[in-house]
Amino acid sequence: MNKPLELPPGVGAEALAAAPRPQVGISRAHEAAHLHVSGEAVYIDDIAEAHGTLHAALGLSPIAHGTLVSVDLELLRRQPGVVAVLTAADIPGENNCGPLLHDDPLLAEGELRYVGQPVYAVIATDRELARRAAALAKQAIVATPLPAVLTAREAHAIGQYVLPPMHLSRGDAAGALAASPHRLDGEWAVGGQEQFYLEGQISYALPQENQALLIHCSTQHPSEMQQLVAHAMGWQAHQVTVQCRRMGGGFGGKESQSALFACVAAIAAQRLRRPVKLRVDRDDDFLVTGRRHGFDYRWSVGFDDEGRILGAEIDLISNCGHSADLSAPVMARALCHFDNAYWLPHVAMHGYCARTNTQSNTAFRGFGGPQGALAIEMILDGIARRLGLDPLVVRQRNFYRDGQDLTPYGQRVEDNLIQPLTDRLIETSGYAARRAEIAAFNAASPVLKRGLALTPVKFGISFNVVHLNQAGALVHVYTDGSVLVNHGGTEMGQGLNTKVAQVVAHELGVPAAQVRASATDTSKVANTSATAASTGSDLNGKAAQDAARGIKRRLMPLAARLLGCDEDALVFDGGEVRGHGPEGARSIGFKALVAQAYLERIQLWSDGFYATPGLHWDRAKLQGHPFYYYAFGAAVAEVLVDTLTGETRVLRADVLHDVGQSLNPALDIGQVEGAFVQGQGWLTSEELVWHPRSGLLLTHAPSTYKIPTANDMPRDFRVALYDAPNAVESIHRSKAVGEPPLLLPFSVLLAIKDAVAACGPDRCDPPLRAPATPEAVLDAVEAVQAMQWPGAPVATVAEAAIAADAAGAAR
């Protein structure tokens, strides 16, 4: 017999005057900050190893290109602790870890493609024993060497590509070039960049009952790992579960390239029916995996006396390495970001994805956007120097404006903030006064030179593969009022879980501390996209919001009945639900409401889903609406250059970045700061060098590859958020913050170039390479100093490059 309804404990008559307390838009610490500080944050190598765990290591190709003749398996099996040795012949399913074209073998089969390509896997009782055996590759591998192609320019010259060339154009570039009063022809190059995540690549595979596997994988894309492991095993996806609680950094390097390690560990675990862990050494990580694509450029640009671009044609040649990986969407994004913040009335862009005998390059924060936008910034700087104008003035004259807001790929630049944002930064940074002060300093300083530059950013947000713009989430509310959220995004230190928990807490009106985010798990949310393209909060925040709203909708009729009011009068806030009805203001605690809902058999969990609206893209024509919105930003950098040593120092950086209505200002400022320093490292210190004959990557360890440290940060670092709500319906009107700020340190590179120009004649254009290492800076200084004579003409890029090469050779 049903008992009469009694109001649960916690129902009261509190006033409704208090405004709801938001859980988004406020600064909260990263959900695992205390665990990181105390060392309690659990990464994959911290998971207690199951009984009988074995360890894998990879045997790597010692040559850049050749035919694989044989592998001396008996030599490897005789080594201490070795349990098994796997080759391509032992893969039960597809021998592939390539995400798009299936052109990247897990273990070499027939052809050796680069120094460091995995040829076999050694499984041993101990990690060091596995590594020692795997290191016998030179003795174990028999191969016939073939000629190797090691540079993108060499591959381009012979038409060797991983994908057909891409072309994006508007108007009549050739006609505009011919009719322009001024023309600038140039060649330039920017190097790649190693992701250098603090936690290296690692996978831990545990056999489960009934032909199944559980894989702990440090990956940005658990669903893709699930699919590729299933393909390699010849299984169905439901037999593979991939989990990732957190990563020690990813930056794109764990989007597709964690697959090799997951697949090898999985194959070994299933074959031996024992848990297998594969954690690679840092050197091997460098040698096996790819990184940011280096780009070569060749351009012709026509412009008027004011510096406005009238026509442009450019070749962008990316070094893709031996396979396609994600090179197609990387090049597509580079082409779509060549315009950056500028109106290009007539333009023709040609993208070439060069195949070389090096590691297969992949995603890296910015995903081609920085490589595309950097080219136009170098061009505008060159135009300004030839005309004797401040580069900032030339940039402003080329900004997108009303009536000139259609990109070359056909999308309108709506909610264009670049002019007001830049105007504010010019004022707050004191740009004009500092420009005059630096000119006076340089005139009086023969050795130390200062430089100043302001560069803008317009960055499109969304995957440029439309179907990837979707996400799912699960939200569980327990009877004690606590909340657990699971979503398809991965936490790599960027604070995604913190933001998603804030979104859920805001929707349910509970304190953020009452919400916990669990590990990403393919058995919880299926068919997820990578946490990449700066879409983590946009997609997963919206999906989690949808799930939380589903629960809230089920609770509202009960709450309205208990509080004697209409559903429209309910307010979920501060851990309680308030309502005002005929009997006045009343409230009930969220915990009490949930407990009553359970008794009344109301569902207290919900799934959520989100798909970004309005996107469309023609991959063949490179036309459409690939981005949901644009994020804007600008930075002013001031540097000091020692012209005797080539050493540089960033004295001050002023950054103003658009994040819409920030979900968490503290996290967003941290992301801007980190992206700025990471981009600064790419452009100033992180140099990749391959041996010109053997093809060995020489800079494959921290001893030879220089990432920025705390000492490289700007001495005076001023970061502010341009807090204007997003014009489109994003999650709480926020904007993505992961990738766009990486373009802000273009200002550092161009400030160094500005300082070097102070060493040469008026209107010289220094041939500064990127990364602008001390050697590159010295070469550029010596090149412009060689131009100094009475009546010296304006140096062309080609002439300056020849002088720089000569200076380098002389040293």
PDB file of C-alpha atoms in Angstrom, residues 103-253:
ATOM      1  CA  ASP A 103      49.834   3.109 -45.672  1.00  0.00           C
ATOM      2  CA  ASP A 104      51.851   2.870 -42.457  1.00  0.00           C
ATOM      3  CA  PRO A 105      52.882  -0.648 -41.359  1.00  0.00           C
ATOM      4  CA  LEU A 106      53.092  -1.509 -37.673  1.00  0.00           C
ATOM      5  CA  LEU A 107      56.235  -3.542 -38.323  1.00  0.00           C
ATOM      6  CA  ALA A 108      58.278  -3.253 -41.518  1.00  0.00           C
ATOM      7  CA  GLU A 109      57.406  -5.714 -44.221  1.00  0.00           C
ATOM      8  CA  GLY A 110      59.516  -5.831 -47.388  1.00  0.00           C
ATOM      9  CA  GLU A 111      60.568  -2.178 -47.450  1.00  0.00           C
ATOM     10  CA  LEU A 112      62.504  -0.144 -44.897  1.00  0.00           C
ATOM     11  CA  ARG A 113      61.415   3.489 -45.042  1.00  0.00           C
ATOM     12  CA  TYR A 114      63.396   5.468 -42.457  1.00  0.00           C
ATOM     13  CA  VAL A 115      66.013   5.191 -39.750  1.00  0.00           C
ATOM     14  CA  GLY A 116      63.989   4.257 -36.678  1.00  0.00           C
ATOM     15  CA  GLN A 117      61.184   2.340 -38.373  1.00  0.00           C
ATOM     16  CA  PRO A 118      60.052  -0.570 -36.149  1.00  0.00           C
ATOM     17  CA  VAL A 119      61.014  -3.899 -37.719  1.00  0.00           C
ATOM     18  CA  TYR A 120      60.349  -6.301 -34.843  1.00  0.00           C
ATOM     19  CA  ALA A 121      59.192  -6.316 -31.229  1.00  0.00           C
ATOM     20  CA  VAL A 122      61.036  -8.113 -28.434  1.00  0.00           C
ATOM     21  CA  ILE A 123      58.932  -9.325 -25.494  1.00  0.00           C
ATOM     22  CA  ALA A 124      60.887 -10.015 -22.320  1.00  0.00           C
ATOM     23  CA  THR A 125      60.435 -10.458 -18.601  1.00  0.00           C
ATOM     24  CA  ASP A 126      62.036  -7.105 -17.864  1.00  0.00           C
ATOM     25  CA  ARG A 127      61.980  -3.774 -19.692  1.00  0.00           C
ATOM     26  CA  GLU A 128      65.742  -3.338 -19.715  1.00  0.00           C
ATOM     27  CA  LEU A 129      66.270  -6.874 -21.011  1.00  0.00           C
ATOM     28  CA  ALA A 130      63.749  -6.207 -23.774  1.00  0.00           C
ATOM     29  CA  ARG A 131      65.520  -2.987 -24.718  1.00  0.00           C
ATOM     30  CA  ARG A 132      68.951  -4.608 -24.748  1.00  0.00           C
ATOM     31  CA  ALA A 133      67.764  -7.354 -27.063  1.00  0.00           C
ATOM     32  CA  ALA A 134      65.877  -4.939 -29.324  1.00  0.00           C
ATOM     33  CA  ALA A 135      68.994  -2.774 -29.622  1.00  0.00           C
ATOM     34  CA  LEU A 136      70.749  -5.555 -31.575  1.00  0.00           C
ATOM     35  CA  ALA A 137      69.036  -4.333 -34.739  1.00  0.00           C
ATOM     36  CA  LYS A 138      72.252  -3.719 -36.666  1.00  0.00           C
ATOM     37  CA  GLN A 139      73.303  -7.332 -36.133  1.00  0.00           C
ATOM     38  CA  ALA A 140      69.841  -8.865 -36.556  1.00  0.00           C
ATOM     39  CA  ILE A 141      68.530  -6.974 -39.593  1.00  0.00           C
ATOM     40  CA  VAL A 142      69.774  -7.850 -43.065  1.00  0.00           C
ATOM     41  CA  ALA A 143      68.763  -5.302 -45.695  1.00  0.00           C
ATOM     42  CA  THR A 144      69.735  -4.025 -49.121  1.00  0.00           C
ATOM     43  CA  PRO A 145      70.162  -0.220 -49.041  1.00  0.00           C
ATOM     44  CA  LEU A 146      68.390   1.972 -51.589  1.00  0.00           C
ATOM     45  CA  PRO A 147      68.747   5.716 -52.290  1.00  0.00           C
ATOM     46  CA  ALA A 148      66.945   7.862 -49.733  1.00  0.00           C
ATOM     47  CA  VAL A 149      65.126  11.175 -50.107  1.00  0.00           C
ATOM     48  CA  LEU A 150      65.599  13.225 -46.938  1.00  0.00           C
ATOM     49  CA  THR A 151      64.270  16.717 -47.705  1.00  0.00           C
ATOM     50  CA  ALA A 152      60.919  18.021 -48.855  1.00  0.00           C
ATOM     51  CA  ARG A 153      62.519  20.094 -51.604  1.00  0.00           C
ATOM     52  CA  GLU A 154      64.268  17.048 -53.008  1.00  0.00           C
ATOM     53  CA  ALA A 155      61.006  15.078 -52.959  1.00  0.00           C
ATOM     54  CA  HIS A 156      59.122  17.973 -54.558  1.00  0.00           C
ATOM     55  CA  ALA A 157      61.698  18.228 -57.324  1.00  0.00           C
ATOM     56  CA  ILE A 158      61.058  14.618 -58.350  1.00  0.00           C
ATOM     57  CA  GLY A 159      57.293  14.754 -57.740  1.00  0.00           C
ATOM     58  CA  GLN A 160      57.309  12.308 -54.826  1.00  0.00           C
ATOM     59  CA  TYR A 161      54.212  12.882 -52.680  1.00  0.00           C
ATOM     60  CA  VAL A 162      52.103  10.981 -50.161  1.00  0.00           C
ATOM     61  CA  LEU A 163      48.955  12.627 -51.561  1.00  0.00           C
ATOM     62  CA  PRO A 164      47.987  14.443 -54.749  1.00  0.00           C
ATOM     63  CA  PRO A 165      48.720  18.209 -54.706  1.00  0.00           C
ATOM     64  CA  MET A 166      46.010  20.557 -53.386  1.00  0.00           C
ATOM     65  CA  HIS A 167      45.069  23.882 -54.955  1.00  0.00           C
ATOM     66  CA  LEU A 168      43.038  26.730 -53.474  1.00  0.00           C
ATOM     67  CA  SER A 169      42.529  29.950 -55.409  1.00  0.00           C
ATOM     68  CA  ARG A 170      40.384  33.043 -55.777  1.00  0.00           C
ATOM     69  CA  GLY A 171      40.303  35.584 -58.564  1.00  0.00           C
ATOM     70  CA  ASP A 172      43.138  36.012 -61.060  1.00  0.00           C
ATOM     71  CA  ALA A 173      46.423  35.853 -59.159  1.00  0.00           C
ATOM     72  CA  ALA A 174      48.600  35.865 -62.272  1.00  0.00           C
ATOM     73  CA  GLY A 175      46.825  38.904 -63.709  1.00  0.00           C
ATOM     74  CA  ALA A 176      46.996  40.788 -60.424  1.00  0.00           C
ATOM     75  CA  LEU A 177      50.710  40.052 -60.108  1.00  0.00           C
ATOM     76  CA  ALA A 178      51.392  41.306 -63.619  1.00  0.00           C
ATOM     77  CA  ALA A 179      49.469  44.543 -63.005  1.00  0.00           C
ATOM     78  CA  SER A 180      50.893  45.314 -59.541  1.00  0.00           C
ATOM     79  CA  PRO A 181      53.214  48.302 -59.164  1.00  0.00           C
ATOM     80  CA  HIS A 182      55.510  46.291 -56.848  1.00  0.00           C
ATOM     81  CA  ARG A 183      56.403  42.634 -56.727  1.00  0.00           C
ATOM     82  CA  LEU A 184      58.122  40.485 -54.099  1.00  0.00           C
ATOM     83  CA  ASP A 185      59.474  37.019 -54.900  1.00  0.00           C
ATOM     84  CA  GLY A 186      60.829  34.883 -52.116  1.00  0.00           C
ATOM     85  CA  GLU A 187      61.704  31.479 -50.743  1.00  0.00           C
ATOM     86  CA  TRP A 188      61.737  30.515 -47.094  1.00  0.00           C
ATOM     87  CA  ALA A 189      61.425  27.517 -44.816  1.00  0.00           C
ATOM     88  CA  VAL A 190      60.363  26.715 -41.267  1.00  0.00           C
ATOM     89  CA  GLY A 191      61.416  23.560 -39.454  1.00  0.00           C
ATOM     90  CA  GLY A 192      59.311  20.959 -37.733  1.00  0.00           C
ATOM     91  CA  GLN A 193      58.851  20.590 -33.995  1.00  0.00           C
ATOM     92  CA  GLU A 194      58.950  17.650 -31.630  1.00  0.00           C
ATOM     93  CA  GLN A 195      55.928  17.415 -29.310  1.00  0.00           C
ATOM     94  CA  PHE A 196      58.203  16.491 -26.378  1.00  0.00           C
ATOM     95  CA  TYR A 197      55.351  15.460 -24.096  1.00  0.00           C
ATOM     96  CA  LEU A 198      56.699  14.772 -20.604  1.00  0.00           C
ATOM     97  CA  GLU A 199      55.075  11.332 -20.499  1.00  0.00           C
ATOM     98  CA  GLY A 200      56.360   9.325 -23.443  1.00  0.00           C
ATOM     99  CA  GLN A 201      54.366   6.934 -25.609  1.00  0.00           C
ATOM    100  CA  ILE A 202      53.084   4.008 -23.545  1.00  0.00           C
ATOM    101  CA  SER A 203      50.448   1.283 -23.772  1.00  0.00           C
ATOM    102  CA  TYR A 204      49.596  -1.484 -21.326  1.00  0.00           C
ATOM    103  CA  ALA A 205      47.499  -4.352 -22.715  1.00  0.00           C
ATOM    104  CA  LEU A 206      45.723  -6.852 -20.441  1.00  0.00           C
ATOM    105  CA  PRO A 207      43.980  -9.928 -21.855  1.00  0.00           C
ATOM    106  CA  GLN A 208      40.361 -10.327 -20.740  1.00  0.00           C
ATOM    107  CA  GLU A 209      38.026 -13.294 -20.819  1.00  0.00           C
ATOM    108  CA  ASN A 210      36.401 -14.501 -24.014  1.00  0.00           C
ATOM    109  CA  GLN A 211      38.847 -13.033 -26.550  1.00  0.00           C
ATOM    110  CA  ALA A 212      38.945  -9.447 -25.345  1.00  0.00           C
ATOM    111  CA  LEU A 213      41.544  -6.860 -24.361  1.00  0.00           C
ATOM    112  CA  LEU A 214      41.709  -3.915 -21.970  1.00  0.00           C
ATOM    113  CA  ILE A 215      44.315  -1.375 -23.064  1.00  0.00           C
ATOM    114  CA  HIS A 216      45.540   1.530 -20.982  1.00  0.00           C
ATOM    115  CA  CYS A 217      46.911   3.905 -23.597  1.00  0.00           C
ATOM    116  CA  SER A 218      48.341   7.399 -23.401  1.00  0.00           C
ATOM    117  CA  THR A 219      46.344   8.700 -26.336  1.00  0.00           C
ATOM    118  CA  GLN A 220      44.298  11.650 -27.499  1.00  0.00           C
ATOM    119  CA  HIS A 221      42.058   9.351 -29.538  1.00  0.00           C
ATOM    120  CA  PRO A 222      40.878   6.247 -27.632  1.00  0.00           C
ATOM    121  CA  SER A 223      38.251   5.358 -30.251  1.00  0.00           C
ATOM    122  CA  GLU A 224      40.808   5.291 -33.044  1.00  0.00           C
ATOM    123  CA  MET A 225      43.096   3.159 -30.908  1.00  0.00           C
ATOM    124  CA  GLN A 226      40.184   0.772 -30.343  1.00  0.00           C
ATOM    125  CA  GLN A 227      39.514   0.525 -34.072  1.00  0.00           C
ATOM    126  CA  LEU A 228      43.147   0.110 -35.144  1.00  0.00           C
ATOM    127  CA  VAL A 229      43.835  -2.525 -32.481  1.00  0.00           C
ATOM    128  CA  ALA A 230      40.709  -4.409 -33.595  1.00  0.00           C
ATOM    129  CA  HIS A 231      41.902  -4.271 -37.216  1.00  0.00           C
ATOM    130  CA  ALA A 232      45.375  -5.480 -36.274  1.00  0.00           C
ATOM    131  CA  MET A 233      43.871  -8.337 -34.257  1.00  0.00           C
ATOM    132  CA  GLY A 234      41.297  -9.221 -36.907  1.00  0.00           C
ATOM    133  CA  TRP A 235      38.617  -8.612 -34.257  1.00  0.00           C
ATOM    134  CA  GLN A 236      35.460  -6.580 -33.814  1.00  0.00           C
ATOM    135  CA  ALA A 237      35.632  -3.287 -31.954  1.00  0.00           C
ATOM    136  CA  HIS A 238      33.561  -4.524 -29.007  1.00  0.00           C
ATOM    137  CA  GLN A 239      36.400  -6.896 -28.079  1.00  0.00           C
ATOM    138  CA  VAL A 240      38.742  -3.974 -27.345  1.00  0.00           C
ATOM    139  CA  THR A 241      38.364  -1.458 -24.529  1.00  0.00           C
ATOM    140  CA  VAL A 242      40.720   1.507 -24.382  1.00  0.00           C
ATOM    141  CA  GLN A 243      41.048   3.648 -21.261  1.00  0.00           C
ATOM    142  CA  CYS A 244      42.974   6.843 -20.605  1.00  0.00           C
ATOM    143  CA  ARG A 245      42.728   8.629 -17.252  1.00  0.00           C
ATOM    144  CA  ARG A 246      45.237  11.315 -18.132  1.00  0.00           C
ATOM    145  CA  MET A 247      48.268  11.992 -20.292  1.00  0.00           C
ATOM    146  CA  GLY A 248      51.445  13.779 -19.400  1.00  0.00           C
ATOM    147  CA  GLY A 249      51.016  15.992 -22.457  1.00  0.00           C
ATOM    148  CA  GLY A 250      50.050  15.190 -26.009  1.00  0.00           C
ATOM    149  CA  PHE A 251      50.180  18.287 -28.245  1.00  0.00           C
ATOM    150  CA  GLY A 252      48.996  16.197 -31.219  1.00  0.00           C
ATOM    151  CA  GLY A 253      51.720  13.574 -30.953  1.00  0.00           C
TER     152      GLY A 253
END
